[in-house]
PDB file of N, CA and C in Angstrom:
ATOM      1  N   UNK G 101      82.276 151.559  81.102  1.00 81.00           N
ATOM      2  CA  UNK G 101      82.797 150.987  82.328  1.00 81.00           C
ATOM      3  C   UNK G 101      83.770 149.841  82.014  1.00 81.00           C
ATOM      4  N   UNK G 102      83.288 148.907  81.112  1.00 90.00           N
ATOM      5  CA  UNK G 102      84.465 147.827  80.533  1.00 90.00           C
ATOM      6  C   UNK G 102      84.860 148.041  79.403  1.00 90.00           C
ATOM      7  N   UNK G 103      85.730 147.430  79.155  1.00 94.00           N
ATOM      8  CA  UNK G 103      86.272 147.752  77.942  1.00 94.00           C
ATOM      9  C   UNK G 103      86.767 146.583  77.451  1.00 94.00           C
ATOM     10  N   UNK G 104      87.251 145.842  76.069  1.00 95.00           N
ATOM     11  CA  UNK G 104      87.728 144.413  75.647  1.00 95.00           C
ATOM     12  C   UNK G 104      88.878 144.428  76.020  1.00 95.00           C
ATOM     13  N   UNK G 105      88.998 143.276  76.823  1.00 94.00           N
ATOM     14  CA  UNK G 105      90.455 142.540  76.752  1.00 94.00           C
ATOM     15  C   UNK G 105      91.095 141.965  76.115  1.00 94.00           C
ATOM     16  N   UNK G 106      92.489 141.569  75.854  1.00 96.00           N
ATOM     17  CA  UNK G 106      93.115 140.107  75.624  1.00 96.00           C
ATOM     18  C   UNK G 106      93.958 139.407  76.668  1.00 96.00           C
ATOM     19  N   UNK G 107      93.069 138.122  76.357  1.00 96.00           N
ATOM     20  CA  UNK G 107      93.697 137.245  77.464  1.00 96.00           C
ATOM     21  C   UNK G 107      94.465 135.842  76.428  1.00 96.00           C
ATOM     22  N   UNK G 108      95.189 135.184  77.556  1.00 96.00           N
ATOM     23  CA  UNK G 108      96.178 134.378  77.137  1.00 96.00           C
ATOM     24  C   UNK G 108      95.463 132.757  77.016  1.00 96.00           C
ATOM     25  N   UNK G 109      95.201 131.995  77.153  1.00 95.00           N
ATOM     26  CA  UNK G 109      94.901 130.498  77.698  1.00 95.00           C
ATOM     27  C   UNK G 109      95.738 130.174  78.288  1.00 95.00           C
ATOM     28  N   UNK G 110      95.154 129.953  79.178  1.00 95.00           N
ATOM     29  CA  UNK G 110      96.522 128.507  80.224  1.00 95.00           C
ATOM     30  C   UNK G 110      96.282 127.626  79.456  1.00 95.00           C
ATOM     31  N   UNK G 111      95.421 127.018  78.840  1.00 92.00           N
ATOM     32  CA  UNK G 111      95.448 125.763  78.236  1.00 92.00           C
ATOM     33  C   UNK G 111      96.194 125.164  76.727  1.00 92.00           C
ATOM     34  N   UNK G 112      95.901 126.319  76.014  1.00 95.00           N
ATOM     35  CA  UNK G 112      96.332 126.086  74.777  1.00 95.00           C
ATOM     36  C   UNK G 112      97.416 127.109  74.298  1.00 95.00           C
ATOM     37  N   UNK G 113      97.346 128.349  74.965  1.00 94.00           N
ATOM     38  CA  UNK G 113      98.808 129.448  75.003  1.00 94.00           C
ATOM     39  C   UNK G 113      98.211 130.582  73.712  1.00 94.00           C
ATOM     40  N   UNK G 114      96.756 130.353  73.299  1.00 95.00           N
ATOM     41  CA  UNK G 114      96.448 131.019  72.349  1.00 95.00           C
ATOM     42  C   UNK G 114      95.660 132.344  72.980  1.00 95.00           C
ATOM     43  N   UNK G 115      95.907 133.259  72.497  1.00 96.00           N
ATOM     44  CA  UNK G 115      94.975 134.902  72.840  1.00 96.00           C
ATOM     45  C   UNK G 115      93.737 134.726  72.107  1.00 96.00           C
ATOM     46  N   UNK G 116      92.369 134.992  73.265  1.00 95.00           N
ATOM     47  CA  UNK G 116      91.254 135.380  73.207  1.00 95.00           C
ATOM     48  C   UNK G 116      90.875 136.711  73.599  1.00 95.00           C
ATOM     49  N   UNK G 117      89.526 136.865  72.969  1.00 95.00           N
ATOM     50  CA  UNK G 117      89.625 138.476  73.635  1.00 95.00           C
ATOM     51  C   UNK G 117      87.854 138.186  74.709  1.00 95.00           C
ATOM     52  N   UNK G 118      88.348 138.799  75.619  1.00 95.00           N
ATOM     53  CA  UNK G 118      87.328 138.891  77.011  1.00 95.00           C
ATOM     54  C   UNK G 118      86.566 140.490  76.400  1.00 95.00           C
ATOM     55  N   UNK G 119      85.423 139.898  75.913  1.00 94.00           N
ATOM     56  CA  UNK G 119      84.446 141.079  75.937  1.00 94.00           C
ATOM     57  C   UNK G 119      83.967 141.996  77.080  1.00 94.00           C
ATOM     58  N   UNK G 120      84.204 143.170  76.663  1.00 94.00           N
ATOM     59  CA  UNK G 120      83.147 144.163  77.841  1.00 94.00           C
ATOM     60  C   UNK G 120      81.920 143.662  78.157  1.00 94.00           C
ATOM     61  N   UNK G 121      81.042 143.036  77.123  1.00 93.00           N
ATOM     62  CA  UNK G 121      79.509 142.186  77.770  1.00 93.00           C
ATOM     63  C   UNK G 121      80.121 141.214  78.595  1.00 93.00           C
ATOM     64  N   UNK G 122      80.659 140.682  77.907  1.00 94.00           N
ATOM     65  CA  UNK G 122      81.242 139.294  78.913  1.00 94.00           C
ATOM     66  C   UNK G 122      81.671 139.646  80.329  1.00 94.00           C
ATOM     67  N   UNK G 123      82.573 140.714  80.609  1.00 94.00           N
ATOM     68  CA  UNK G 123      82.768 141.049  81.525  1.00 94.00           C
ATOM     69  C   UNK G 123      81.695 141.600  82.698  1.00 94.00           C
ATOM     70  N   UNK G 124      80.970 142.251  81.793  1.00 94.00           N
ATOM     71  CA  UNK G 124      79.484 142.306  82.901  1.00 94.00           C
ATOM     72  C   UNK G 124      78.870 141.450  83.135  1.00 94.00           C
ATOM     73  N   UNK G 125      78.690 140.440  82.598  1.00 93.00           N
ATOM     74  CA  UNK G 125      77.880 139.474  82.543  1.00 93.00           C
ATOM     75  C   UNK G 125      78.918 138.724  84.208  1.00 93.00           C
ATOM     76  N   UNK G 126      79.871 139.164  83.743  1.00 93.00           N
ATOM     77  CA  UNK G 126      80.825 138.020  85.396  1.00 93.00           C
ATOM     78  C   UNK G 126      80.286 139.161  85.999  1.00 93.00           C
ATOM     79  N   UNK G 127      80.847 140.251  86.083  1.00 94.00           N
ATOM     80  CA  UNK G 127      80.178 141.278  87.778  1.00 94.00           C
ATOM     81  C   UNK G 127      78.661 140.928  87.792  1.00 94.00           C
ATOM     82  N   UNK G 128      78.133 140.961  86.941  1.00 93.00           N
ATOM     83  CA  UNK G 128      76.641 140.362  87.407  1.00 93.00           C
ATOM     84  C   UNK G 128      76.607 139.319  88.316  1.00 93.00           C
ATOM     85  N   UNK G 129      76.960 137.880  87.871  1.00 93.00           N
ATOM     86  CA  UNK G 129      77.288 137.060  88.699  1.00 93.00           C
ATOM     87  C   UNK G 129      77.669 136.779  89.720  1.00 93.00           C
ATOM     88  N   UNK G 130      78.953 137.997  90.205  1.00 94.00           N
ATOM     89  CA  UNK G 130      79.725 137.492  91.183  1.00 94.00           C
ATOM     90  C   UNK G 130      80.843 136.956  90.713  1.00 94.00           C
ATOM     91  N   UNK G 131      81.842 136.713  90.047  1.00 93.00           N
ATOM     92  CA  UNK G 131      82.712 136.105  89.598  1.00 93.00           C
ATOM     93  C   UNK G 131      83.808 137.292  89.658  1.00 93.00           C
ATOM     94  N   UNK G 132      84.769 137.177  90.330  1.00 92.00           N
ATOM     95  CA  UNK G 132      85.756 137.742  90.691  1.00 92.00           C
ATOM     96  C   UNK G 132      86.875 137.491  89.611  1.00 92.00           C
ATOM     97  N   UNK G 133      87.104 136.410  89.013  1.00 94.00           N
ATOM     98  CA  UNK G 133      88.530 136.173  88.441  1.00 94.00           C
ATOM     99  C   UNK G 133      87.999 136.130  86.971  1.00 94.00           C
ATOM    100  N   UNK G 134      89.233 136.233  86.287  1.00 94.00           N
ATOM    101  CA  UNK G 134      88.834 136.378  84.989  1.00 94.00           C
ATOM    102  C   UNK G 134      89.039 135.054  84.505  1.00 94.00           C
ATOM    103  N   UNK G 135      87.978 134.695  82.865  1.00 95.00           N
ATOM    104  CA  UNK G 135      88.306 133.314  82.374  1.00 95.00           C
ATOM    105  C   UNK G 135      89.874 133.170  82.066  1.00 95.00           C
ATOM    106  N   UNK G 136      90.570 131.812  82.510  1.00 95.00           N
ATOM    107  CA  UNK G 136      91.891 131.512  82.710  1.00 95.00           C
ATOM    108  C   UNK G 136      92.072 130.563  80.766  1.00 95.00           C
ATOM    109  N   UNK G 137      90.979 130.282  80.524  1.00 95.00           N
ATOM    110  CA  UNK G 137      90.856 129.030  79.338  1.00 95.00           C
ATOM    111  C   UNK G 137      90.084 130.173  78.275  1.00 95.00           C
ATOM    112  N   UNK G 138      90.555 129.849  77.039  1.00 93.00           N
ATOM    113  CA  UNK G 138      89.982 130.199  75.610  1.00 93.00           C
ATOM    114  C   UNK G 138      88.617 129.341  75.627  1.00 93.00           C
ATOM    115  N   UNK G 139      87.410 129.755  74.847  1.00 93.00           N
ATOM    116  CA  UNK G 139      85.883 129.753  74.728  1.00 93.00           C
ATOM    117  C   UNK G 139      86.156 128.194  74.370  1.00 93.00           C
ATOM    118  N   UNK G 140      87.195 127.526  73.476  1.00 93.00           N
ATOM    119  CA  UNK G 140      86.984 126.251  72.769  1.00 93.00           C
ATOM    120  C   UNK G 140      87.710 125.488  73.590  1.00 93.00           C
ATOM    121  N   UNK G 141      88.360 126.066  74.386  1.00 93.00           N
ATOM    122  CA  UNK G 141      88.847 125.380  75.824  1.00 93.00           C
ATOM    123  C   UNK G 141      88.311 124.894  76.966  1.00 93.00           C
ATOM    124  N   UNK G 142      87.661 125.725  76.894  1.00 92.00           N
ATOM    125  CA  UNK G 142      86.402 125.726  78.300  1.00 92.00           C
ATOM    126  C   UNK G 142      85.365 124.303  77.795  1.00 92.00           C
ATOM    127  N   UNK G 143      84.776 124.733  76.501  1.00 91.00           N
ATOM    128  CA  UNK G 143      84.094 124.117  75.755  1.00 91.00           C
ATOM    129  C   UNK G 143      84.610 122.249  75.451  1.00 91.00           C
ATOM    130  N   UNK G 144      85.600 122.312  75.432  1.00 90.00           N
ATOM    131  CA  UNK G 144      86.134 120.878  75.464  1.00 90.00           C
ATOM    132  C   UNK G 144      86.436 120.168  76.702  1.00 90.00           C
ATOM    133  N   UNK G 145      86.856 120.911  77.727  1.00 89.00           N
ATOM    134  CA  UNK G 145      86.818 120.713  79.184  1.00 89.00           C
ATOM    135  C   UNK G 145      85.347 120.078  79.901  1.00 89.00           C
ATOM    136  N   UNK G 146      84.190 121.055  79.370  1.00 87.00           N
ATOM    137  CA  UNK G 146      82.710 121.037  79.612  1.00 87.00           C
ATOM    138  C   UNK G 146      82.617 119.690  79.122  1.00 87.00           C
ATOM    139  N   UNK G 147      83.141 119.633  77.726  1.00 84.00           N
ATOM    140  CA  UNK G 147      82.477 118.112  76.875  1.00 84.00           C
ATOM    141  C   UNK G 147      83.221 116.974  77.893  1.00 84.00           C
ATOM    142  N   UNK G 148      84.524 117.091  78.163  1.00 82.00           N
ATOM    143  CA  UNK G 148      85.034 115.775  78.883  1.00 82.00           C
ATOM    144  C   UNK G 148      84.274 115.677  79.979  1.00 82.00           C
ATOM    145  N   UNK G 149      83.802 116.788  80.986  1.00 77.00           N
ATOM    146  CA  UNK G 149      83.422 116.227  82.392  1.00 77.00           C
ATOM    147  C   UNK G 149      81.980 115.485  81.627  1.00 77.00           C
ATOM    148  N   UNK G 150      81.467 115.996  81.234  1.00 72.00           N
ATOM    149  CA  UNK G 150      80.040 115.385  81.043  1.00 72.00           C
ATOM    150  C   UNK G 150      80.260 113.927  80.260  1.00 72.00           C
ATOM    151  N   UNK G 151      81.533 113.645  79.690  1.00 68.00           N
ATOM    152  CA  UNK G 151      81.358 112.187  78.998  1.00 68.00           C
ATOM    153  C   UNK G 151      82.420 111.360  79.791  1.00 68.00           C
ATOM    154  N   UNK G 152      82.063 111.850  80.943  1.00 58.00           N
ATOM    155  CA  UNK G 152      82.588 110.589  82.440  1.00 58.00           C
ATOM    156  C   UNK G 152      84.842 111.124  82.384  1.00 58.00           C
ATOM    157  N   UNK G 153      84.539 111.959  81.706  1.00 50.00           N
ATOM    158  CA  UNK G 153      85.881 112.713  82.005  1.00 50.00           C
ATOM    159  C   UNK G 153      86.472 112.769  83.487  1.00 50.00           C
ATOM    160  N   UNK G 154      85.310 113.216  84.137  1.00 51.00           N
ATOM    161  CA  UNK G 154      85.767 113.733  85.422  1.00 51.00           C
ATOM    162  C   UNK G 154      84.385 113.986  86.116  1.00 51.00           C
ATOM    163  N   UNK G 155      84.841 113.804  87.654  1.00 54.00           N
ATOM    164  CA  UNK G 155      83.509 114.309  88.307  1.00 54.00           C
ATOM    165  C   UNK G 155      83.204 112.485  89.241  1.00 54.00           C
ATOM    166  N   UNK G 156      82.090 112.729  90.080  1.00 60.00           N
ATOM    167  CA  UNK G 156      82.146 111.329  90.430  1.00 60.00           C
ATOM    168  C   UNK G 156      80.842 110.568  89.948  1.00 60.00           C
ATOM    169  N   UNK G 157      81.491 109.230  89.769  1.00 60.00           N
ATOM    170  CA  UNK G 157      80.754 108.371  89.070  1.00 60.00           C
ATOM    171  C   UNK G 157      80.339 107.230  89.822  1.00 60.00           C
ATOM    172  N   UNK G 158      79.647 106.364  89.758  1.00 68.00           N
ATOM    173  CA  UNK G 158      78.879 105.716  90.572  1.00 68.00           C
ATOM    174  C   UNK G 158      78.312 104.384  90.019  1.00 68.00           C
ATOM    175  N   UNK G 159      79.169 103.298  90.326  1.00 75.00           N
ATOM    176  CA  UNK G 159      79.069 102.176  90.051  1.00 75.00           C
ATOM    177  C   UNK G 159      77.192 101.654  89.968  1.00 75.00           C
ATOM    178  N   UNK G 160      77.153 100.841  88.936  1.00 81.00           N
ATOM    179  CA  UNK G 160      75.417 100.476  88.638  1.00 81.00           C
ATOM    180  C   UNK G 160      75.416  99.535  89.887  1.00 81.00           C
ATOM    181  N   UNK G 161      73.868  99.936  90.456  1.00 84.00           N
ATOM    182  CA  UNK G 161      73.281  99.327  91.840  1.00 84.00           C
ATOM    183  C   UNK G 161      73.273  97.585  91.439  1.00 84.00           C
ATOM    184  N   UNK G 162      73.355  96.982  92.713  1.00 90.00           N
ATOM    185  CA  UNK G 162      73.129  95.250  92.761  1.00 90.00           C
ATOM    186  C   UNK G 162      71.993  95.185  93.056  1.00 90.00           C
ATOM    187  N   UNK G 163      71.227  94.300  92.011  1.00 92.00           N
ATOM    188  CA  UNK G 163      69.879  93.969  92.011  1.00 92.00           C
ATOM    189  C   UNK G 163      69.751  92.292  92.346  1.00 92.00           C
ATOM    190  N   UNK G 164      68.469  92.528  93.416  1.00 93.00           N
ATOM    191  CA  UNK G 164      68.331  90.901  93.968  1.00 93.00           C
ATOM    192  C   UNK G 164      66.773  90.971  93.547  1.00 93.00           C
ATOM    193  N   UNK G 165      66.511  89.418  92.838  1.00 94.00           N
ATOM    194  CA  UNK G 165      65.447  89.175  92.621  1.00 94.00           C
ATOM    195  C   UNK G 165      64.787  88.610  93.875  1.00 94.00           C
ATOM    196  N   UNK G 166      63.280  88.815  93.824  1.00 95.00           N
ATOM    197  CA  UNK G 166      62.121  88.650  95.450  1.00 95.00           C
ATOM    198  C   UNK G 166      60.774  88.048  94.256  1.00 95.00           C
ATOM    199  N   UNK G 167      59.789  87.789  95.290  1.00 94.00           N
ATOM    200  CA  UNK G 167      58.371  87.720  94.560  1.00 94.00           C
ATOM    201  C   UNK G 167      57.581  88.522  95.321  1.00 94.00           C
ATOM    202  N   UNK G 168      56.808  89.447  94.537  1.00 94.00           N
ATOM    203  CA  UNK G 168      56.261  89.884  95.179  1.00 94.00           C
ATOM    204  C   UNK G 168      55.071  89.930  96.593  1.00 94.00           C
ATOM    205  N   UNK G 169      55.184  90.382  97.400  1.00 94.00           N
ATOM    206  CA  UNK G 169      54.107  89.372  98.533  1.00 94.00           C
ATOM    207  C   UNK G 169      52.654  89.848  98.204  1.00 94.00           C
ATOM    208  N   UNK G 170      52.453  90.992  97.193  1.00 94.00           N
ATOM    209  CA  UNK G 170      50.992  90.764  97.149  1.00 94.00           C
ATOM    210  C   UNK G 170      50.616  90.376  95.797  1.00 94.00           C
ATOM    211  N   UNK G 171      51.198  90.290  94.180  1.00 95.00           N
ATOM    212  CA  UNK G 171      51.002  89.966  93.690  1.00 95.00           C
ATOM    213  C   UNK G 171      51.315  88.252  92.907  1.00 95.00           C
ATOM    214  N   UNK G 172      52.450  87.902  93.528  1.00 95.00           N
ATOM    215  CA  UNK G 172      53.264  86.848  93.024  1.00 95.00           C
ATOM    216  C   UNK G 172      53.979  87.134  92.299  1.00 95.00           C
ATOM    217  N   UNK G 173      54.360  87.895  91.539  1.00 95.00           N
ATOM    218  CA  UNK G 173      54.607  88.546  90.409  1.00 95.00           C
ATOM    219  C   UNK G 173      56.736  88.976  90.654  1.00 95.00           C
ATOM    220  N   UNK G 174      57.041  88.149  89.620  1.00 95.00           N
ATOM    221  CA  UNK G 174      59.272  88.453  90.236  1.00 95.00           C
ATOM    222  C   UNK G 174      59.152  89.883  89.747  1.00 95.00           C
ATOM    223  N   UNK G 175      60.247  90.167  90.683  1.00 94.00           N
ATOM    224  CA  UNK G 175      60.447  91.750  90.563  1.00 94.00           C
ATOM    225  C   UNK G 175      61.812  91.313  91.095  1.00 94.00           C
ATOM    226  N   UNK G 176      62.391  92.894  90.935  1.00 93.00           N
ATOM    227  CA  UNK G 176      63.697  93.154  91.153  1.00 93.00           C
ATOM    228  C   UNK G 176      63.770  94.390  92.698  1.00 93.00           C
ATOM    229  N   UNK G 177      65.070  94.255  93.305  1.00 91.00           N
ATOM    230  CA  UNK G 177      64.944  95.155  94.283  1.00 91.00           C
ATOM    231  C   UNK G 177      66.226  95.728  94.542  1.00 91.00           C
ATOM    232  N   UNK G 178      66.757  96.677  94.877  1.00 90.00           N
ATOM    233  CA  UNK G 178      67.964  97.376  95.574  1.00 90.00           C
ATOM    234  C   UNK G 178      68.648  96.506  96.820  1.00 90.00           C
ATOM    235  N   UNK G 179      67.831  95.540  96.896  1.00 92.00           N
ATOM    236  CA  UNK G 179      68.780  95.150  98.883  1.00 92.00           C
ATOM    237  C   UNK G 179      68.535  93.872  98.535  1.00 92.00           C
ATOM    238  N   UNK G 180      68.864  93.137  99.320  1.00 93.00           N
ATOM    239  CA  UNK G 180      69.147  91.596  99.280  1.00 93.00           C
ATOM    240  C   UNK G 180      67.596  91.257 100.688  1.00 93.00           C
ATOM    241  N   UNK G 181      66.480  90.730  99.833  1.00 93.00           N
ATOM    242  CA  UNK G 181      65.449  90.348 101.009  1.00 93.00           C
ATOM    243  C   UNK G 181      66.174  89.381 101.842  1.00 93.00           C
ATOM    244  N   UNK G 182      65.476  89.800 103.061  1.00 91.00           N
ATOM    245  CA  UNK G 182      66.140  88.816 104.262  1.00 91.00           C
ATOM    246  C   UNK G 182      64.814  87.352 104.597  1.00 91.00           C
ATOM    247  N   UNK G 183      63.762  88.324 103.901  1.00 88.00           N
ATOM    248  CA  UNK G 183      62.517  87.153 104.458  1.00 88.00           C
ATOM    249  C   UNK G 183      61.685  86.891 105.491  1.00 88.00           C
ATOM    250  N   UNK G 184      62.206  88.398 106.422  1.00 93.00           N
ATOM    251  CA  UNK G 184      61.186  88.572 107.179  1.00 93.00           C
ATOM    252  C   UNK G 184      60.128  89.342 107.742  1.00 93.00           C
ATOM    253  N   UNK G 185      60.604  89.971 106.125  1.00 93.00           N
ATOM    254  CA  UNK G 185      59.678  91.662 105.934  1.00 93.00           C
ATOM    255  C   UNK G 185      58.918  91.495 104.296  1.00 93.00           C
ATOM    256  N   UNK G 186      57.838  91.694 103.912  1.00 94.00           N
ATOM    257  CA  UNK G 186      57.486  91.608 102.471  1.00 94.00           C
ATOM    258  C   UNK G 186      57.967  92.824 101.754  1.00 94.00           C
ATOM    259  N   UNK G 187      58.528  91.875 100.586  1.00 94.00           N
ATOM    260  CA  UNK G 187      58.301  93.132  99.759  1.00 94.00           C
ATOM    261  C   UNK G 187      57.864  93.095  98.075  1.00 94.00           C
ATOM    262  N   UNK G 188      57.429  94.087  97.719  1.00 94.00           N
ATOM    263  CA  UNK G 188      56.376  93.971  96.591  1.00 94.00           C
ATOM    264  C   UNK G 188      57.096  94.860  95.739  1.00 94.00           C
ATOM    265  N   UNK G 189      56.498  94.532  94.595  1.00 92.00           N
ATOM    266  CA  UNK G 189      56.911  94.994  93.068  1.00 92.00           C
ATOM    267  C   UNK G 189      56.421  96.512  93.146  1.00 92.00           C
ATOM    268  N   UNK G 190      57.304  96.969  91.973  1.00 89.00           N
ATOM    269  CA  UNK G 190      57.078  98.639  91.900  1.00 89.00           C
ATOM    270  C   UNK G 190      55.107  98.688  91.563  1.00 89.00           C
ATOM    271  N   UNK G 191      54.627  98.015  91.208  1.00 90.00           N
ATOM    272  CA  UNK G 191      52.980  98.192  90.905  1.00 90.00           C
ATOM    273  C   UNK G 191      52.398  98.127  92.497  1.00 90.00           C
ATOM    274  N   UNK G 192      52.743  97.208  92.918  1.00 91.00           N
ATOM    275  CA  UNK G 192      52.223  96.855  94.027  1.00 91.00           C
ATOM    276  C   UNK G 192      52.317  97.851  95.339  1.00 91.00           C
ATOM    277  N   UNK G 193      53.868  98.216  95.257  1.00 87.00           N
ATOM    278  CA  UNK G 193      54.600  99.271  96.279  1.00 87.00           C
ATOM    279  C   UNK G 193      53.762 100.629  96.591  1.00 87.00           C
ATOM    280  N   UNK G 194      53.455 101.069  94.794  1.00 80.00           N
ATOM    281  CA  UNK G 194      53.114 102.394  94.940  1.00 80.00           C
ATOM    282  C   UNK G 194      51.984 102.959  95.652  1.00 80.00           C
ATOM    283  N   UNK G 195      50.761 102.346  95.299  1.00 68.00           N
ATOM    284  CA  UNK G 195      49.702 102.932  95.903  1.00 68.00           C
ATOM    285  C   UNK G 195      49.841 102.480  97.742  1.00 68.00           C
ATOM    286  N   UNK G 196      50.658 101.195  98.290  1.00 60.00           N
ATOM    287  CA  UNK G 196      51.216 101.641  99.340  1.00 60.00           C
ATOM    288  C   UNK G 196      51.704 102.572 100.394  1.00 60.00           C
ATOM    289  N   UNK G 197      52.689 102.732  99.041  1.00 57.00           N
ATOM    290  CA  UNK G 197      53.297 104.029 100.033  1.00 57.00           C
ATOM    291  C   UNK G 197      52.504 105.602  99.753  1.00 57.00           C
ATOM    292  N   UNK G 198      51.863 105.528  98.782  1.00 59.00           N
ATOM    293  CA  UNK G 198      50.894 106.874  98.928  1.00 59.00           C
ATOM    294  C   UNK G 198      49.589 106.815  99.885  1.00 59.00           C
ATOM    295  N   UNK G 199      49.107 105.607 100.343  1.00 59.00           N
ATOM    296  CA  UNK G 199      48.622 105.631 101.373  1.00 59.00           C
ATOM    297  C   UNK G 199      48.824 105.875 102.939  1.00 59.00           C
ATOM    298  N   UNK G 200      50.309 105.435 103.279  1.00 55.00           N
ATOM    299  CA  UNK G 200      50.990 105.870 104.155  1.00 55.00           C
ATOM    300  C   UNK G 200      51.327 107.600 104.534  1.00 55.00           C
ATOM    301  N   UNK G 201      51.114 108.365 103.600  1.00 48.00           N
ATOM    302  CA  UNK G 201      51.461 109.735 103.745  1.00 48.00           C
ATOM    303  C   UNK G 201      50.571 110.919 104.629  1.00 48.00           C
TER     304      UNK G 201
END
């Protein structure tokens, strides 16, 4: 039913060859178009998004220090306490909120 191809890279202008497995392996999937990038193309593309190449990234959260209201104990928190709600350290929090459920 398939048979090997050769394809071009858009990326690097070098000929790869698109296997008949390979090719089933996309109709399996669902994948309509054929790979546009060579295997070490793709592969270096893959490495940049994952080492903050690309993709969205997300500035580190602002941490406000509190004391805790049931232990005394400083902790750190996501929001800025206002002081008129308690709030407690991750030890303290937990069995809290699993009681609530």
């Amino acid at each position: 039913m398939f048979s090997d191809k050769v394809l071009v890279c858009k990326e690097c202008g070098r000929e790869f060859e698109f296997t008949a497995s390979e090719q089933e392996f996309y109709a399996e999937k669902g994948f309509t178009n054929e790979p546009g990038r060579c295997p070490e193309c793709r592969a270096a593309r893959k490495q940049n998004r994952n080492n903050g190449g690309g993709g969205y990234s997300r500035q580190p959260r602002e941490m406000f220090s509190a004391i805790c209201a049931t232990c005394g104990k400083e902790t750190t928190v996501p929001f800025q306490p206002s002081g008129d709600r308690p709030v407690y350290c991750r030890d303290c929090y937990q069995p809290r909120s699993r009681n609530n459920w």
